[in-house]
C-alpha cells in the first residue's frame, strides 16, 4: 500500500469516529465511569486529533542520502517494524488506543492490540470502524482477555516484532522480561508516576490551587502523570491548604452521565479498595486529613475527594502511586531542597512548576528528573 493511502485510511477512521462521537463517548463512560462530558470533549476530541496528526505523517517519513568517501551510494531507509503488539490500560481506553494505532499504522505496521479487560468496549467498536474505513483484513487485530493470558501471549510471541505497553510499573517489568526471554523484541513502556507539582510563593495562589486540583483529581485521579506530590513553599503553605480543601469540598460527584458532576466512580472494586487502604495508611502515619478520607455511599465505587496536609516524604501516600482522588500537600523551604526531594522517587514521568520567575521555572525543568515538565 502506498504511504499516502495509509494517511487516507487514518483520516477516514477519524471521520467515522467523529460521526459516532456521541456513541463512543457514551460507551467510554459506561465502561470506565468517567463523566460523559469529559469523554466527549476531551477523550474523543484528542483521539480524533491524534489519528489526524499521524495521518499527515504517513507520506512524510523518509530516510537520507549520505555523502561518504569513495565511489559509493549510501542511504538510509525507514521500514516498518512488522507486527506490533499493543497493550493498553483502562484509564483512557480510547485515547490510549489512538496513541498506539496512529504511529504504528502511519508507518505501515500490522497491529495486535489487547485492551484492558475492564474497558474493552470502545476498542471493539473502533475495530468495526476500522473495517468500515477499508483497512485491509488482518492489519488491525483487537483481542480481548486478561494480562496473564492474552497480554503474556503478545509479550512472549516469537512472531511479534515489538510490544508497546502502557500500565503499571509492576506489569511493565513482566512485559520487558517476557520480551527478553522470547525474541528480544523491541519494547516501549509508559508506566506509573508520582509526579511532583511544585508551587513557589510568587505564584498566583488561586490559579495554582485550581491547576493543582485539576492535576490531581482529573479522571478520578486515575492519571499516570497526575501531580500527586504537591510541594508548596512554606510562606504560602497554610493558605494553599485552606483553598485546596475548599475546592475539593466543592467538587461534585455522582452519575457520570449528569453534566453537573465533575467526578465519577473509580474503575472497579479492587482499585477502590487499594485507594482506601492507602488513605488509611496516611492517617496512621501521621498525615493530617483535611477532608474526604472514605467511600461515598454504598453504591458504586465512589471515593470522596481527599486532601492530606502535613505529609512527609517517608509516608506511603507520598511514595506510592495511589491512582485515585487523594491529594498530598507537602511543605518546602527553598529550590535546592525541593529539587532534591522531587527526585527522591523511583518514578520520572512528569513534573510541574508554578512561579512567575522564569529562572526558577527553568531551574526546575532542568533539575527535576522527569520526561515532561509543565
Short mmCIF file of N, CA and C in Angstrom, two decimals, residues 28 31 84-98 100-101 111-127 130 140-152 154 164-167 267:
data_model
loop_
_atom_site.label_atom_id
_atom_site.label_comp_id
_atom_site.label_asym_id
_atom_site.label_seq_id
_atom_site.Cartn_x
_atom_site.Cartn_y
_atom_site.Cartn_z
N UNK A 28 -17.55 4.91 26.44
CA UNK A 28 -16.40 5.15 27.30
C UNK A 28 -16.84 5.39 28.74
N UNK A 31 -18.15 2.14 30.29
CA UNK A 31 -17.07 1.18 30.55
C UNK A 31 -16.14 1.63 31.68
N UNK A 84 3.26 -5.38 15.51
CA UNK A 84 3.37 -4.62 16.76
C UNK A 84 2.28 -5.08 17.74
N UNK A 85 2.70 -5.63 18.85
CA UNK A 85 1.77 -5.95 19.92
C UNK A 85 1.56 -4.72 20.78
N UNK A 86 0.32 -4.44 21.11
CA UNK A 86 0.00 -3.22 21.87
C UNK A 86 -0.96 -3.56 23.00
N UNK A 87 -0.58 -3.19 24.21
CA UNK A 87 -1.38 -3.49 25.40
C UNK A 87 -1.71 -2.17 26.08
N UNK A 88 -3.00 -1.85 26.17
CA UNK A 88 -3.40 -0.53 26.64
C UNK A 88 -4.17 -0.62 27.96
N UNK A 89 -4.19 0.49 28.75
CA UNK A 89 -4.78 0.48 30.09
C UNK A 89 -6.25 0.90 30.08
N UNK A 90 -6.82 0.95 31.29
CA UNK A 90 -8.25 1.23 31.43
C UNK A 90 -8.56 2.68 31.76
N UNK A 91 -7.56 3.52 32.04
CA UNK A 91 -7.88 4.88 32.50
C UNK A 91 -8.28 5.82 31.35
N UNK A 92 -7.66 5.66 30.18
CA UNK A 92 -8.04 6.42 28.98
C UNK A 92 -8.10 5.44 27.81
N UNK A 93 -9.08 4.55 27.80
CA UNK A 93 -9.07 3.45 26.83
C UNK A 93 -8.99 3.91 25.37
N UNK A 94 -9.83 4.87 25.00
CA UNK A 94 -9.89 5.28 23.59
C UNK A 94 -8.68 6.11 23.20
N UNK A 95 -8.25 6.99 24.09
CA UNK A 95 -7.09 7.82 23.80
C UNK A 95 -5.82 6.98 23.70
N UNK A 96 -5.68 6.01 24.58
CA UNK A 96 -4.51 5.13 24.51
C UNK A 96 -4.54 4.30 23.23
N UNK A 97 -5.73 3.90 22.81
CA UNK A 97 -5.86 3.18 21.53
C UNK A 97 -5.36 4.05 20.38
N UNK A 98 -5.77 5.32 20.37
CA UNK A 98 -5.35 6.22 19.29
C UNK A 98 -3.85 6.47 19.33
N UNK A 100 -1.60 4.50 20.28
CA UNK A 100 -0.89 3.30 19.81
C UNK A 100 -1.14 3.06 18.32
N UNK A 101 -2.41 3.16 17.89
CA UNK A 101 -2.73 2.88 16.49
C UNK A 101 -2.10 3.88 15.54
N UNK A 111 -0.92 -4.66 13.52
CA UNK A 111 -1.15 -4.49 14.96
C UNK A 111 -1.96 -5.64 15.54
N UNK A 112 -1.51 -6.09 16.71
CA UNK A 112 -2.32 -6.97 17.57
C UNK A 112 -2.48 -6.22 18.88
N UNK A 113 -3.68 -5.76 19.17
CA UNK A 113 -3.91 -4.91 20.35
C UNK A 113 -4.81 -5.61 21.36
N UNK A 114 -4.39 -5.51 22.64
CA UNK A 114 -5.23 -6.01 23.73
C UNK A 114 -5.67 -4.83 24.60
N UNK A 115 -6.97 -4.51 24.60
CA UNK A 115 -7.46 -3.50 25.54
C UNK A 115 -7.52 -4.09 26.95
N UNK A 116 -7.61 -3.22 27.95
CA UNK A 116 -7.73 -3.69 29.33
C UNK A 116 -9.02 -4.49 29.47
N UNK A 117 -8.96 -5.54 30.29
CA UNK A 117 -10.15 -6.37 30.48
C UNK A 117 -11.30 -5.61 31.12
N UNK A 118 -10.98 -4.52 31.84
CA UNK A 118 -12.04 -3.71 32.46
C UNK A 118 -12.77 -2.83 31.45
N UNK A 119 -12.10 -2.48 30.33
CA UNK A 119 -12.66 -1.48 29.41
C UNK A 119 -12.46 -1.86 27.94
N UNK A 120 -13.06 -2.94 27.46
CA UNK A 120 -12.83 -3.34 26.07
C UNK A 120 -13.80 -2.74 25.05
N UNK A 121 -14.88 -2.08 25.50
CA UNK A 121 -15.99 -1.79 24.60
C UNK A 121 -15.64 -0.82 23.48
N UNK A 122 -14.96 0.29 23.80
CA UNK A 122 -14.67 1.25 22.73
C UNK A 122 -13.67 0.68 21.74
N UNK A 123 -12.72 -0.11 22.19
CA UNK A 123 -11.76 -0.73 21.27
C UNK A 123 -12.47 -1.66 20.29
N UNK A 124 -13.41 -2.43 20.80
CA UNK A 124 -14.16 -3.36 19.93
C UNK A 124 -15.01 -2.59 18.93
N UNK A 125 -15.58 -1.46 19.36
CA UNK A 125 -16.38 -0.68 18.41
C UNK A 125 -15.49 -0.03 17.35
N UNK A 126 -14.33 0.46 17.77
CA UNK A 126 -13.41 1.05 16.81
C UNK A 126 -12.94 -0.01 15.81
N UNK A 127 -12.84 -1.27 16.25
CA UNK A 127 -12.48 -2.34 15.32
C UNK A 127 -13.50 -2.42 14.17
N UNK A 130 -12.76 0.43 11.86
CA UNK A 130 -11.56 0.15 11.06
C UNK A 130 -11.95 -0.67 9.83
N UNK A 140 -5.26 -4.69 11.48
CA UNK A 140 -5.54 -4.37 12.88
C UNK A 140 -6.35 -5.50 13.49
N UNK A 141 -5.82 -6.05 14.57
CA UNK A 141 -6.47 -7.18 15.25
C UNK A 141 -6.66 -6.81 16.72
N UNK A 142 -7.91 -6.74 17.17
CA UNK A 142 -8.22 -6.42 18.56
C UNK A 142 -8.59 -7.71 19.28
N UNK A 143 -7.83 -8.05 20.32
CA UNK A 143 -8.13 -9.26 21.08
C UNK A 143 -8.43 -8.88 22.52
N UNK A 144 -9.46 -9.47 23.09
CA UNK A 144 -9.79 -9.21 24.49
C UNK A 144 -9.25 -10.36 25.35
N UNK A 145 -9.06 -10.07 26.61
CA UNK A 145 -8.56 -11.10 27.51
C UNK A 145 -7.82 -10.50 28.68
N UNK A 146 -7.28 -11.36 29.50
CA UNK A 146 -6.59 -10.94 30.72
C UNK A 146 -5.08 -10.82 30.47
N UNK A 147 -4.43 -10.04 31.34
CA UNK A 147 -2.99 -9.84 31.20
C UNK A 147 -2.18 -11.12 31.23
N UNK A 148 -2.38 -11.99 32.23
CA UNK A 148 -1.54 -13.20 32.33
C UNK A 148 -1.72 -14.18 31.17
N UNK A 149 -2.79 -14.02 30.40
CA UNK A 149 -3.01 -14.92 29.26
C UNK A 149 -2.81 -14.18 27.94
N UNK A 150 -3.75 -13.30 27.59
CA UNK A 150 -3.65 -12.58 26.31
C UNK A 150 -2.45 -11.64 26.28
N UNK A 151 -2.24 -10.90 27.37
CA UNK A 151 -1.09 -9.99 27.41
C UNK A 151 0.23 -10.73 27.34
N UNK A 152 0.30 -11.84 28.07
CA UNK A 152 1.53 -12.64 28.06
C UNK A 152 1.78 -13.23 26.68
N UNK A 154 1.07 -11.95 23.79
CA UNK A 154 1.64 -10.91 22.94
C UNK A 154 3.11 -10.68 23.29
N UNK A 164 4.33 -2.62 22.74
CA UNK A 164 4.18 -1.32 23.40
C UNK A 164 3.16 -1.50 24.52
N UNK A 165 3.56 -1.15 25.73
CA UNK A 165 2.70 -1.35 26.88
C UNK A 165 2.55 -0.05 27.66
N UNK A 166 1.31 0.29 28.02
CA UNK A 166 1.03 1.38 28.95
C UNK A 166 0.27 0.80 30.13
N UNK A 167 0.79 1.03 31.33
CA UNK A 167 0.15 0.47 32.51
C UNK A 167 1.05 0.60 33.73
N UNK A 267 -12.55 2.83 38.81
CA UNK A 267 -12.75 1.84 37.75
C UNK A 267 -13.41 0.56 38.26
#
